[in-house]
Amino acid sequence: MAALKLALAQLNPFVGDIAGNTQQAIDACHEAQQGLGADLIVFPEMFVCGYPPEDLLFHGGFQSRIESAVVELVGAVRDITVLIGVPEYDGDKIYNAAIVFRDGEIIAKYRKWLLPNYRVFDEKRYFQQGDTAKVVDIGGINIGLTVCEDIWQPEPAAAAKAAGADLIVAINGSPYQVGAQARREDVARARVHECGLPMVYVNMVGGQDELVFDGGSFVMDATGEITFRAPAFDPQLAVVAIEHDTVTKPIRSTVEALQATEASVYDALVTGTRDYVRKHGFSGVVLGLSGGIDSGLTVAIAVDALGADRVRAVMMPYRYTSDMSKHDAAAQADLLGVRYDVISIEPIVTAALGQLADVFSGYGEDTTEENVQSRARCMLLMALSNKTGDMLLTTGNKSEMAVGYATLYGDMAGGFAPIKDCSKSLVFALARYRNTVSAAIPERVITRPPSAELRPDQKDTDSLPPYDVLDPILAAFIEEDLSVQEIVARGFDFDTVVRVLTMVRRNEYKRRQAPPGIRISERAFGRDWRYPITSGYRFPPD
């Protein structure tokens, strides 16, 4: 009977840091072989360069570094077989490839068959498609190689089975979104049932710009049962045993439970924030703490991501800022142990409006004066960011971003927006979830009616439908692409739907100028939202 100890390298590569990723791989190989006694170690998709590398792939220096890194990696590891993802250059063609090597020799190469070209993926821009199955004998077990999207359709796994595979191994760069892990396992189970073969699925972890990779690597036996599942968002090396006689059988080990929705989203936000700050080399972060729910959740995420000593919160009151907001912001800062400063914007706004008085003559007050307040706050926060080297976190949510309930060059300004893809309804749910872990957000911040506090007694509902109406309409349009009539058929008022979708259309120019933020939904504003800024499209037609 053949037996194989297989190490799943659920690790965090850094896009473009080819030398660092290579060293991380070498270190993991040594640990897997010497410390864990593994026969085979499997790394995620494109691990040597990080994923997704985007247009770095076209740079001549990038290619030469990749080729040198492969030589270094293959030459540095002994006494263990290695399967790792790498871009392969062949003349003017690039392939999303997996290589297998042992003791200084590459023994197999596989080129990804199916190239995703939807939502956040645009692999057909970069890669040529492979078309040949590859099976490699490792320790007496024939392993069929696949890369990520290959398992989402039947053909590549079926071809591997026809080529003699006993076990399917899938290496992945599969980003997080709500419900992703369950969908991955459903897809894997469909392939397992079709082929009658077990599967090993290895995914990366960590944040890369808008994307977060959640790991969740797993092993599934030939019946579709999970025999191993790694914790989400946790970089680790895990070893599983595979036995093969007449059939191939993974030996059951640790099966981590799937996370509840709020827990997984919160961990994604923490991971994405931590890696964005860490990989950019910022000393810490600064943000405005208003006493409201959005900044309250954002500061909790920042503290969990970076530690309280690397987070600075600033309250910037004006005449409309309530005593309740001042008290709650100070209470949360004290609760979390972050540095807390209070800087009034009253003299800045007074001076700005005084300078504008003559040119504003004849006009009544409107949102212009409100926006001056928001931009005064931005000026102070950006000055602190410039002076200290801390990155400014933006605290806006997806509901506001969708309908333009935010000030360009004001509260939209910053380097990173952790809750950019979270609806207001989800923000409330995440705040309640975070308080079940430990006290972090004052209860009144969660229960009070949301307000921008830019004019007397202001409430969000003065300008917007209630969030329990607004958010489902936005989700139907943004994430499902439903028409006005289809959304109305779900029980929403026609005029309200038209009003909301019109606000979304009119504010595309704002979203194009917003900072990046973490994608957690089926469709986020960013790389998978490509509506034109200049558009004659109307809801409904004129």
Coordinates of C-alpha atoms in Angstrom, one line a residue:
M1 CA 0.0 0.0 0.0
A2 CA 1.3 3.5 -0.9
A3 CA 1.2 6.2 1.7
L4 CA 1.9 9.9 1.3
K5 CA 2.3 12.7 3.9
L6 CA 1.1 15.8 2.2
A7 CA 1.7 19.4 3.5
L8 CA -0.8 22.1 2.6
A9 CA 1.0 25.4 2.6
Q10 CA -1.8 27.8 3.3
L11 CA 0.4 30.9 3.3
N12 CA 0.4 34.6 2.5
P13 CA 2.4 35.7 -0.5
F14 CA 3.1 39.3 -1.3
V15 CA 2.4 40.4 -4.9
G16 CA 5.6 41.5 -6.6
D17 CA 7.9 40.4 -3.7
I18 CA 9.4 37.6 -5.7
A19 CA 12.5 37.2 -3.5
G20 CA 10.4 37.3 -0.3
N21 CA 7.9 34.8 -1.6
T22 CA 10.7 32.5 -2.8
Q23 CA 12.3 32.6 0.6
Q24 CA 9.0 31.9 2.3
A25 CA 8.5 28.9 0.1
I26 CA 12.0 27.6 0.8
D27 CA 11.5 28.0 4.6
A28 CA 8.1 26.2 4.3
C29 CA 9.7 23.3 2.4
H30 CA 12.4 22.9 5.0
E31 CA 9.8 23.0 7.8
A32 CA 7.5 20.5 6.0
Q33 CA 10.3 18.1 5.4
Q34 CA 12.4 18.4 8.5
G35 CA 9.8 19.3 11.1
L36 CA 6.7 17.6 9.8
G37 CA 8.1 14.7 7.8
A38 CA 6.1 15.5 4.7
D39 CA 6.7 13.8 1.4
L40 CA 5.0 16.5 -0.7
I41 CA 4.3 20.1 -0.1
V42 CA 1.6 22.0 -2.1
F43 CA 1.6 25.8 -2.4
P44 CA -1.2 28.0 -3.8
E45 CA -1.7 29.4 -7.3
M46 CA 1.0 31.8 -8.5
F47 CA 2.7 31.7 -5.1
V48 CA 6.1 32.8 -6.4
C49 CA 4.9 36.2 -7.6
G50 CA 1.7 36.5 -5.5
Y51 CA -1.8 36.7 -6.9
P52 CA -3.1 38.6 -8.8
P53 CA 0.1 40.2 -10.3
E54 CA -1.9 42.1 -13.0
D55 CA 0.2 44.1 -15.5
L56 CA 3.5 43.3 -13.6
L57 CA 3.4 40.2 -15.7
F58 CA 4.2 42.2 -18.8
H59 CA 7.3 43.8 -17.3
G60 CA 10.6 42.4 -18.6
G61 CA 12.3 42.7 -15.3
F62 CA 9.5 40.8 -13.7
Q63 CA 9.9 37.9 -16.1
S64 CA 13.6 37.7 -15.4
R65 CA 13.1 37.7 -11.7
I66 CA 10.5 34.9 -11.9
E67 CA 12.9 32.8 -14.0
S68 CA 15.7 33.3 -11.5
A69 CA 13.5 32.6 -8.6
V70 CA 12.4 29.3 -10.1
V71 CA 16.1 28.3 -10.5
E72 CA 16.8 29.3 -6.9
L73 CA 13.8 27.5 -5.5
V74 CA 14.4 24.3 -7.4
G75 CA 18.1 24.3 -6.4
A76 CA 17.5 25.0 -2.7
V77 CA 15.1 22.2 -1.7
R78 CA 16.0 18.6 -1.2
D79 CA 14.3 15.4 0.0
I80 CA 10.7 16.6 -0.5
T81 CA 8.6 17.0 -3.6
V82 CA 7.2 20.5 -4.2
L83 CA 4.1 21.6 -6.1
I84 CA 3.9 25.4 -6.5
G85 CA 2.2 27.9 -8.7
V86 CA 4.2 30.2 -11.0
P87 CA 3.8 32.3 -14.2
E88 CA 5.5 30.4 -17.0
Y89 CA 6.9 32.4 -19.9
D90 CA 7.2 30.7 -23.3
G91 CA 8.3 33.2 -25.9
D92 CA 5.6 35.8 -26.1
K93 CA 3.1 33.7 -24.2
I94 CA 2.5 33.5 -20.5
Y95 CA 0.8 30.6 -18.7
N96 CA -0.7 30.3 -15.3
A97 CA 1.3 27.2 -14.4
A98 CA 2.0 24.7 -11.7
I99 CA 5.5 23.1 -11.5
V100 CA 6.5 20.0 -9.6
F101 CA 10.1 19.5 -8.6
R102 CA 12.3 17.3 -6.4
D103 CA 16.0 17.2 -5.6
G104 CA 17.0 19.9 -8.1
E105 CA 14.9 18.7 -11.1
I106 CA 11.5 19.9 -12.4
I107 CA 9.6 16.6 -13.0
A108 CA 6.2 18.0 -14.2
K109 CA 4.6 21.2 -15.5
Y110 CA 0.9 21.9 -15.8
R111 CA -0.8 24.9 -17.5
K112 CA -4.1 26.1 -16.3
W113 CA -6.9 25.1 -18.6
L114 CA -9.8 27.4 -17.6
L115 CA -9.1 31.2 -17.4
P116 CA -11.7 33.1 -15.4
N117 CA -12.7 36.4 -17.1
Y118 CA -15.5 37.7 -14.9
R119 CA -16.0 39.8 -11.8
V120 CA -12.6 40.4 -10.3
F121 CA -10.8 38.1 -12.7
D122 CA -9.3 39.1 -16.1
E123 CA -6.9 36.2 -16.7
K124 CA -7.5 36.2 -20.5
R125 CA -5.7 39.6 -20.6
Y126 CA -2.6 37.9 -19.4
F127 CA -2.5 34.2 -19.9
Q128 CA -2.8 31.6 -22.7
Q129 CA -5.0 28.6 -22.1
G130 CA -3.5 25.2 -21.4
D131 CA -5.2 22.1 -22.9
T132 CA -3.3 19.1 -21.6
A133 CA -3.9 17.0 -18.5
K134 CA -0.9 16.3 -16.3
V135 CA -0.6 13.4 -13.9
V136 CA 2.6 12.8 -11.8
D137 CA 3.5 9.8 -9.7
I138 CA 4.5 10.9 -6.2
G139 CA 5.2 8.2 -3.7
G140 CA 3.2 5.6 -5.7
I141 CA 0.1 7.8 -5.9
N142 CA -0.8 9.4 -9.3
I143 CA -1.7 13.0 -8.7
G144 CA -3.8 15.0 -11.3
L145 CA -2.9 18.7 -11.3
T146 CA -5.4 21.5 -11.6
V147 CA -5.3 25.2 -10.9
C148 CA -8.2 27.1 -9.3
E149 CA -10.9 27.7 -12.0
D150 CA -10.1 24.2 -13.5
I151 CA -12.3 22.6 -10.9
W152 CA -15.3 24.8 -11.6
Q153 CA -16.0 22.9 -14.8
P154 CA -15.9 19.1 -15.3
E155 CA -13.4 18.8 -18.1
P156 CA -10.0 19.3 -16.5
A157 CA -10.6 16.9 -13.6
A158 CA -12.2 14.3 -16.0
A159 CA -9.1 14.6 -18.2
A160 CA -6.9 14.0 -15.2
K161 CA -8.9 10.9 -14.3
A162 CA -8.7 9.6 -17.8
A163 CA -4.9 10.1 -17.7
G164 CA -4.7 7.8 -14.7
A165 CA -5.0 10.1 -11.7
D166 CA -5.8 8.6 -8.2
L167 CA -6.1 12.0 -6.5
I168 CA -6.9 15.5 -7.8
V169 CA -4.9 18.4 -6.3
A170 CA -6.2 21.9 -6.9
I171 CA -4.0 24.9 -6.1
N172 CA -5.9 28.2 -5.7
G173 CA -5.9 31.9 -5.4
S174 CA -9.6 32.1 -4.5
P175 CA -10.6 35.4 -2.9
Y176 CA -13.1 35.8 -0.1
Q177 CA -16.7 36.8 -0.5
V178 CA -19.7 35.9 1.7
G179 CA -20.5 32.2 1.3
A180 CA -17.4 31.5 -0.7
Q181 CA -16.1 28.5 1.3
A182 CA -19.4 26.6 1.0
R183 CA -19.6 27.2 -2.7
R184 CA -16.0 26.0 -3.2
E185 CA -16.7 22.8 -1.3
D186 CA -19.9 22.3 -3.3
V187 CA -18.0 22.7 -6.6
A188 CA -15.3 20.3 -5.3
R189 CA -17.9 17.8 -4.3
A190 CA -19.4 17.9 -7.8
R191 CA -16.0 17.1 -9.3
V192 CA -15.4 14.3 -6.8
H193 CA -18.7 12.7 -7.5
E194 CA -18.1 12.9 -11.2
C195 CA -14.6 11.4 -11.1
G196 CA -14.9 9.2 -8.0
L197 CA -11.5 10.6 -6.8
P198 CA -10.6 12.5 -3.6
M199 CA -9.4 16.1 -3.8
V200 CA -6.9 18.2 -2.0
Y201 CA -7.7 22.0 -2.3
V202 CA -5.0 24.5 -1.2
N203 CA -5.8 28.2 -1.0
M204 CA -3.8 31.2 0.0
V205 CA -4.5 33.7 2.8
G206 CA -3.9 37.5 3.2
G207 CA -5.0 40.8 1.7
Q208 CA -4.0 42.2 -1.7
D209 CA -5.5 45.6 -2.4
E210 CA -9.3 45.1 -2.7
L211 CA -9.1 41.3 -2.4
V212 CA -8.8 39.1 0.7
F213 CA -7.9 35.5 0.5
D214 CA -9.3 33.4 3.3
G215 CA -7.6 30.1 3.0
G216 CA -10.0 27.4 4.1
S217 CA -7.8 24.7 2.5
F218 CA -9.5 21.3 2.7
V219 CA -9.2 17.6 1.7
M220 CA -12.3 15.7 0.5
D221 CA -12.6 12.0 0.2
A222 CA -14.1 10.1 -2.8
T223 CA -17.6 10.2 -1.2
G224 CA -17.5 14.0 -0.9
E225 CA -16.9 14.1 2.8
I226 CA -14.5 16.7 4.2
T227 CA -11.6 14.9 6.0
F228 CA -9.6 18.1 6.7
R229 CA -10.3 21.8 6.7
A230 CA -7.9 24.5 7.7
P231 CA -9.0 27.5 9.7
A232 CA -10.0 30.5 7.7
F233 CA -7.6 33.5 7.5
D234 CA -4.9 31.6 9.3
P235 CA -1.5 31.1 7.6
Q236 CA -0.2 27.6 8.4
L237 CA 1.4 24.4 7.3
A238 CA -0.8 21.4 7.9
V239 CA 0.0 17.8 7.1
V240 CA -2.5 15.2 6.0
A241 CA -2.0 11.5 5.3
I242 CA -3.1 9.9 2.0
E243 CA -3.2 6.1 1.6
H244 CA -3.6 4.2 -1.6
D245 CA -4.3 0.5 -2.2
T246 CA -7.1 -0.3 -4.7
V247 CA -8.5 3.2 -3.9
T248 CA -7.1 6.4 -2.6
K249 CA -8.2 7.4 0.9
P250 CA -7.4 10.6 2.8
I251 CA -7.1 9.9 6.6
R252 CA -9.5 12.0 8.6
S253 CA -7.8 14.7 10.7
T254 CA -8.9 18.2 11.9
V255 CA -12.0 19.6 10.4
E256 CA -12.4 23.3 11.3
A257 CA -16.0 24.5 11.5
L258 CA -17.3 26.9 8.9
Q259 CA -17.6 30.5 10.3
A260 CA -20.9 32.3 10.6
T261 CA -21.4 35.2 8.2
E262 CA -20.6 38.1 10.5
A263 CA -17.5 36.4 11.9
S264 CA -16.1 35.6 8.5
V265 CA -16.8 39.1 7.2
Y266 CA -15.2 40.7 10.2
D267 CA -12.1 38.5 9.9
A268 CA -11.9 39.5 6.2
L269 CA -12.0 43.2 7.1
V270 CA -9.3 42.8 9.8
T271 CA -7.1 40.7 7.5
G272 CA -7.4 43.1 4.6
T273 CA -6.7 46.1 6.7
R274 CA -3.7 44.5 8.4
D275 CA -2.1 43.5 5.2
Y276 CA -2.8 46.7 3.3
V277 CA -1.0 48.7 6.1
R278 CA 1.7 46.1 6.6
K279 CA 2.6 45.5 3.0
H280 CA 2.7 49.2 2.3
G281 CA 5.0 49.8 5.3
F282 CA 2.8 52.4 7.1
S283 CA 3.6 53.0 10.7
G284 CA 0.0 53.0 11.7
V285 CA -3.4 54.6 10.9
V286 CA -5.4 57.7 11.7
L287 CA -9.1 58.2 11.3
G288 CA -11.9 60.5 12.3
L289 CA -14.0 59.1 15.2
S290 CA -17.4 60.8 15.1
G291 CA -19.3 58.9 17.7
G292 CA -21.3 57.2 14.8
I293 CA -21.6 53.6 13.8
D294 CA -19.3 53.6 10.7
S295 CA -16.2 55.2 12.4
G296 CA -17.0 53.1 15.5
L297 CA -16.8 49.9 13.6
T298 CA -13.8 51.0 11.6
V299 CA -11.7 51.9 14.7
A300 CA -12.5 48.5 16.2
I301 CA -11.3 46.8 13.0
A302 CA -8.1 48.9 13.0
V303 CA -7.3 48.0 16.6
D304 CA -7.9 44.3 15.9
A305 CA -5.8 44.5 12.8
L306 CA -2.9 46.5 14.1
G307 CA -3.0 46.9 17.8
A308 CA -4.2 50.0 19.8
D309 CA -0.7 51.5 19.8
R310 CA -0.8 52.0 16.0
V311 CA -4.3 53.6 15.8
R312 CA -5.0 57.3 16.3
A313 CA -8.5 58.6 16.5
V314 CA -9.5 62.2 16.1
M315 CA -12.8 63.9 17.1
M316 CA -13.4 67.1 15.1
P317 CA -16.5 68.7 16.5
Y318 CA -18.5 71.6 15.0
R319 CA -21.5 73.4 16.3
Y320 CA -23.8 70.6 15.1
T321 CA -21.9 67.8 16.8
S322 CA -24.0 66.6 19.7
D323 CA -22.7 66.1 23.2
M324 CA -23.8 62.4 22.8
S325 CA -21.4 62.0 19.9
K326 CA -18.5 63.6 21.8
H327 CA -19.1 61.5 24.8
D328 CA -19.5 58.2 22.9
A329 CA -16.4 58.8 20.7
A330 CA -14.3 59.5 23.8
A331 CA -15.7 56.5 25.6
Q332 CA -14.9 54.2 22.7
A333 CA -11.4 55.6 22.3
D334 CA -10.8 54.9 26.0
L335 CA -12.4 51.4 25.8
L336 CA -10.0 50.4 23.0
G337 CA -7.0 52.2 24.3
V338 CA -6.2 54.3 21.2
R339 CA -4.7 57.7 21.1
Y340 CA -7.5 60.3 21.0
D341 CA -7.3 63.9 20.0
V342 CA -10.0 66.6 19.8
I343 CA -9.6 69.3 17.2
S344 CA -12.4 71.7 16.6
I345 CA -13.2 72.7 13.0
E346 CA -15.2 75.7 14.1
P347 CA -12.5 78.3 13.2
I348 CA -11.6 76.6 9.9
V349 CA -15.2 76.5 8.7
T350 CA -15.9 80.1 9.9
A351 CA -12.8 81.3 8.0
A352 CA -13.7 79.4 4.9
L353 CA -17.3 80.6 4.8
G354 CA -16.2 84.1 5.6
Q355 CA -13.8 84.1 2.6
L356 CA -16.7 82.7 0.4
A357 CA -19.3 85.1 1.6
D358 CA -19.0 87.6 -1.2
V359 CA -19.1 85.0 -4.0
F360 CA -21.9 83.2 -2.3
S361 CA -24.0 86.4 -2.1
G362 CA -27.5 85.8 -3.5
Y363 CA -27.4 82.0 -2.8
G364 CA -29.3 80.3 0.0
E365 CA -27.6 77.7 2.3
D366 CA -27.6 74.2 1.0
T367 CA -25.3 71.1 1.1
T368 CA -22.4 73.4 0.1
E369 CA -22.0 74.5 3.7
E370 CA -22.2 71.0 4.9
N371 CA -19.5 69.9 2.6
V372 CA -17.2 72.7 3.8
Q373 CA -17.4 71.0 7.3
S374 CA -16.5 67.6 5.9
R375 CA -13.6 69.0 3.8
A376 CA -12.2 70.9 6.9
R377 CA -12.1 67.6 8.7
C378 CA -10.3 66.0 5.7
M379 CA -7.7 68.7 5.8
L380 CA -6.9 68.1 9.4
L381 CA -6.7 64.3 9.0
M382 CA -4.6 64.5 5.9
A383 CA -2.2 66.9 7.7
L384 CA -1.8 64.4 10.5
S385 CA -1.3 61.6 8.0
N386 CA 1.4 63.6 6.2
K387 CA 3.2 64.6 9.4
T388 CA 3.1 61.2 11.2
G389 CA 3.3 58.8 8.3
D390 CA 0.1 57.1 9.5
M391 CA -2.3 56.2 6.7
L392 CA -5.8 57.8 6.8
L393 CA -8.6 55.2 7.0
T394 CA -11.9 56.3 5.3
T395 CA -15.0 55.2 7.2
G396 CA -17.7 55.3 4.6
N397 CA -19.9 52.3 3.8
K398 CA -21.3 50.8 0.6
S399 CA -24.8 52.3 1.0
E400 CA -23.4 55.8 1.2
M401 CA -20.9 55.1 -1.6
A402 CA -23.7 53.8 -3.8
V403 CA -26.0 56.8 -3.6
G404 CA -23.3 59.5 -3.1
Y405 CA -24.2 60.3 0.5
A406 CA -20.6 61.3 1.1
T407 CA -18.4 64.3 0.3
L408 CA -15.8 64.2 -2.4
Y409 CA -12.5 65.4 -1.0
G410 CA -14.1 65.3 2.4
D411 CA -15.1 62.1 4.3
M412 CA -14.4 60.1 1.1
A413 CA -10.7 61.0 1.3
G414 CA -8.1 58.6 2.6
G415 CA -5.8 55.8 1.7
F416 CA -8.0 52.7 2.4
A417 CA -11.7 52.1 3.2
P418 CA -12.1 49.0 5.3
I419 CA -16.0 48.9 5.2
K420 CA -16.4 50.2 1.7
D421 CA -18.2 47.0 0.6
C422 CA -20.4 46.7 3.7
S423 CA -24.0 47.9 3.5
K424 CA -25.2 50.0 6.4
S425 CA -27.3 47.1 7.5
L426 CA -24.2 44.9 7.6
V427 CA -22.3 47.6 9.5
F428 CA -24.9 47.3 12.3
A429 CA -24.7 43.5 12.3
L430 CA -20.9 43.6 12.4
A431 CA -20.9 46.1 15.3
R432 CA -23.2 43.8 17.2
Y433 CA -21.0 40.8 16.4
R434 CA -17.8 42.5 17.5
N435 CA -19.3 43.3 20.9
T436 CA -20.0 39.6 21.4
V437 CA -16.2 39.0 21.2
S438 CA -15.4 41.8 23.7
A439 CA -16.7 45.2 24.5
A440 CA -15.5 47.5 21.7
I441 CA -18.4 49.8 20.5
P442 CA -20.6 51.7 23.0
E443 CA -24.2 50.4 22.8
R444 CA -25.6 53.8 22.1
V445 CA -23.5 54.1 19.0
I446 CA -25.3 51.1 17.6
T447 CA -28.8 51.9 18.7
R448 CA -29.0 55.7 18.0
P449 CA -30.4 56.9 14.6
P450 CA -27.6 57.5 12.1
S451 CA -26.7 61.1 11.4
A452 CA -24.0 63.0 9.6
E453 CA -24.5 65.9 12.0
L454 CA -23.8 68.5 9.4
R455 CA -26.9 70.5 10.2
P456 CA -29.3 70.8 13.2
D457 CA -31.2 67.6 14.1
Q458 CA -30.0 65.9 10.9
K459 CA -30.9 62.2 10.3
D460 CA -29.8 60.0 7.4
T461 CA -33.5 59.3 6.6
D462 CA -33.9 63.0 5.8
S463 CA -32.0 62.3 2.5
L464 CA -32.3 58.6 2.1
P465 CA -35.0 55.8 2.3
P466 CA -34.7 53.8 5.5
Y467 CA -31.7 51.4 5.3
D468 CA -34.0 48.3 5.5
V469 CA -35.5 49.6 2.2
L470 CA -32.4 51.1 0.7
D471 CA -30.0 48.2 1.2
P472 CA -32.1 45.5 -0.5
I473 CA -32.7 47.7 -3.5
L474 CA -29.0 48.4 -3.8
A475 CA -28.1 44.8 -3.5
A476 CA -30.7 43.8 -6.2
F477 CA -29.2 46.3 -8.6
I478 CA -25.5 46.2 -7.8
E479 CA -25.0 42.5 -7.1
E480 CA -27.9 40.9 -9.1
D481 CA -28.2 43.4 -12.0
L482 CA -32.0 43.5 -11.7
S483 CA -34.1 45.9 -13.7
V484 CA -36.4 48.5 -12.1
Q485 CA -39.4 46.2 -12.9
E486 CA -37.7 43.2 -11.3
I487 CA -36.9 45.1 -8.1
V488 CA -40.4 46.5 -7.9
A489 CA -41.7 43.0 -8.3
R490 CA -40.0 42.2 -5.0
G491 CA -42.4 44.5 -3.2
F492 CA -40.6 47.9 -3.4
D493 CA -42.3 51.2 -4.4
F494 CA -41.6 52.1 -8.0
D495 CA -40.7 55.8 -7.3
T496 CA -38.4 54.8 -4.5
V497 CA -36.6 52.3 -6.8
V498 CA -36.2 54.8 -9.5
R499 CA -34.9 57.4 -7.1
V500 CA -32.3 55.1 -5.6
L501 CA -31.0 53.8 -8.9
T502 CA -30.8 57.4 -10.3
M503 CA -28.7 58.3 -7.3
V504 CA -26.4 55.4 -8.0
R505 CA -26.0 56.4 -11.7
R506 CA -25.4 60.1 -10.9
N507 CA -22.6 59.4 -8.4
E508 CA -20.3 57.2 -10.5
Y509 CA -17.8 60.0 -10.7
K510 CA -17.5 60.0 -6.9
R511 CA -16.9 56.3 -6.7
R512 CA -14.1 56.5 -9.3
Q513 CA -12.2 58.8 -7.0
A514 CA -12.8 56.8 -3.8
P515 CA -9.9 54.9 -2.1
P516 CA -9.7 51.1 -2.4
G517 CA -11.6 49.0 0.1
I518 CA -12.0 45.4 1.0
R519 CA -14.3 43.3 -1.2
I520 CA -16.6 41.0 0.7
S521 CA -19.8 40.8 -1.5
E522 CA -20.7 39.3 -4.8
R523 CA -20.0 42.6 -6.4
A524 CA -18.0 45.5 -4.9
F525 CA -17.3 49.0 -6.2
G526 CA -13.9 48.6 -7.6
R527 CA -12.4 46.2 -10.1
D528 CA -15.6 44.3 -10.6
W529 CA -17.8 47.4 -11.1
R530 CA -17.3 49.0 -14.5
Y531 CA -20.2 51.4 -15.2
P532 CA -19.5 54.5 -17.3
I533 CA -19.2 57.9 -15.6
T534 CA -20.7 59.6 -18.7
S535 CA -23.9 57.8 -19.6
G536 CA -27.3 58.6 -21.1
Y537 CA -28.8 55.5 -19.5
R538 CA -31.8 56.3 -17.3
F539 CA -34.0 54.5 -14.8
P540 CA -36.5 54.1 -16.4
P541 CA -35.9 55.5 -20.0
D542 CA -36.9 59.1 -20.7

